[in-house]
Short mmCIF file of C-alpha atoms in Angstrom, two decimals:
data_model
loop_
_atom_site.label_atom_id
_atom_site.label_comp_id
_atom_site.label_asym_id
_atom_site.label_seq_id
_atom_site.Cartn_x
_atom_site.Cartn_y
_atom_site.Cartn_z
CA UNK A 1 -17.59 3.93 -1.82
CA UNK A 2 -16.31 2.64 -5.18
CA UNK A 3 -15.06 6.12 -6.12
CA UNK A 4 -13.33 6.43 -2.75
CA UNK A 5 -11.56 3.09 -3.27
CA UNK A 6 -10.49 4.15 -6.77
CA UNK A 7 -8.96 7.34 -5.39
CA UNK A 8 -7.06 5.43 -2.71
CA UNK A 9 -5.90 2.86 -5.30
CA UNK A 10 -4.61 5.73 -7.46
CA UNK A 11 -2.63 7.06 -4.50
CA UNK A 12 -1.16 3.60 -3.91
CA UNK A 13 -0.16 3.35 -7.58
CA UNK A 14 1.58 6.74 -7.33
CA UNK A 15 3.40 5.66 -4.17
CA UNK A 16 4.59 2.44 -5.81
CA UNK A 17 6.10 4.35 -8.76
CA UNK A 18 7.65 7.15 -6.72
CA UNK A 19 11.41 7.53 -6.91
CA UNK A 20 11.44 8.51 -3.22
CA UNK A 21 12.39 5.73 -0.85
CA UNK A 22 10.50 7.13 2.15
CA UNK A 23 7.19 8.94 1.87
CA UNK A 24 4.86 10.19 4.60
CA UNK A 25 1.14 10.15 3.92
CA UNK A 26 -1.09 11.98 6.39
CA UNK A 27 -4.69 10.80 6.21
CA UNK A 28 -7.80 9.81 8.11
CA UNK A 29 -8.19 6.28 9.45
CA UNK A 30 -10.53 5.12 6.68
CA UNK A 31 -8.02 6.10 4.02
CA UNK A 32 -5.19 4.41 5.93
CA UNK A 33 -7.22 1.23 6.46
CA UNK A 34 -8.18 1.06 2.80
CA UNK A 35 -4.60 1.77 1.71
CA UNK A 36 -3.32 -1.04 3.94
CA UNK A 37 -5.88 -3.49 2.51
CA UNK A 38 -5.08 -2.61 -1.09
CA UNK A 39 -1.31 -2.72 -0.50
CA UNK A 40 -1.54 -6.14 1.19
CA UNK A 41 -3.84 -7.54 -1.47
CA UNK A 42 -6.81 -7.82 0.88
CA UNK A 43 -10.34 -6.88 -0.06
CA UNK A 44 -11.10 -3.31 1.03
CA UNK A 45 -14.21 -4.80 2.66
CA UNK A 46 -11.84 -6.00 5.40
CA UNK A 47 -10.67 -2.50 6.32
CA UNK A 48 -12.20 -2.70 9.80
CA UNK A 49 -9.73 -5.48 10.68
CA UNK A 50 -7.15 -2.74 11.26
CA UNK A 51 -7.55 -0.64 14.39
CA UNK A 52 -5.93 2.58 13.21
CA UNK A 53 -5.76 4.93 16.18
CA UNK A 54 -5.71 8.74 15.87
CA UNK A 55 -2.31 10.42 15.93
CA UNK A 56 -0.31 7.26 15.33
CA UNK A 57 1.91 5.95 12.58
CA UNK A 58 1.38 3.02 10.23
CA UNK A 59 4.38 1.79 8.26
CA UNK A 60 4.18 -0.12 4.97
CA UNK A 61 7.14 -1.41 2.99
CA UNK A 62 5.89 -1.33 -0.59
CA UNK A 63 7.11 -3.80 -3.20
CA UNK A 64 6.17 -4.10 -6.89
CA UNK A 65 3.77 -6.98 -6.23
CA UNK A 66 2.71 -6.39 -2.66
CA UNK A 67 3.63 -4.88 0.67
CA UNK A 68 4.55 -5.68 4.25
CA UNK A 69 2.86 -3.95 7.17
CA UNK A 70 5.82 -3.35 9.48
CA UNK A 71 4.15 -1.09 12.01
CA UNK A 72 0.69 -0.07 13.18
CA UNK A 73 -0.29 2.48 15.81
CA UNK A 74 3.28 3.49 16.48
CA UNK A 75 3.79 6.60 18.61
#
């Protein structure tokens, strides 16, 4: 689990430093939940607080010191 979290954290770090303003990440629910927790500064242990449904869209506005979850389970 620790290795998984490290890999997701590395992805988040890459996303934060990207020069692209809009990026799509296609992933399984566990990755998305963990990414949301890390981006919002929540413990990844809280990942089950987010009901990420299959085939939907989650939107995060990333900032240097945090993020804002602006959409979850959008169709």
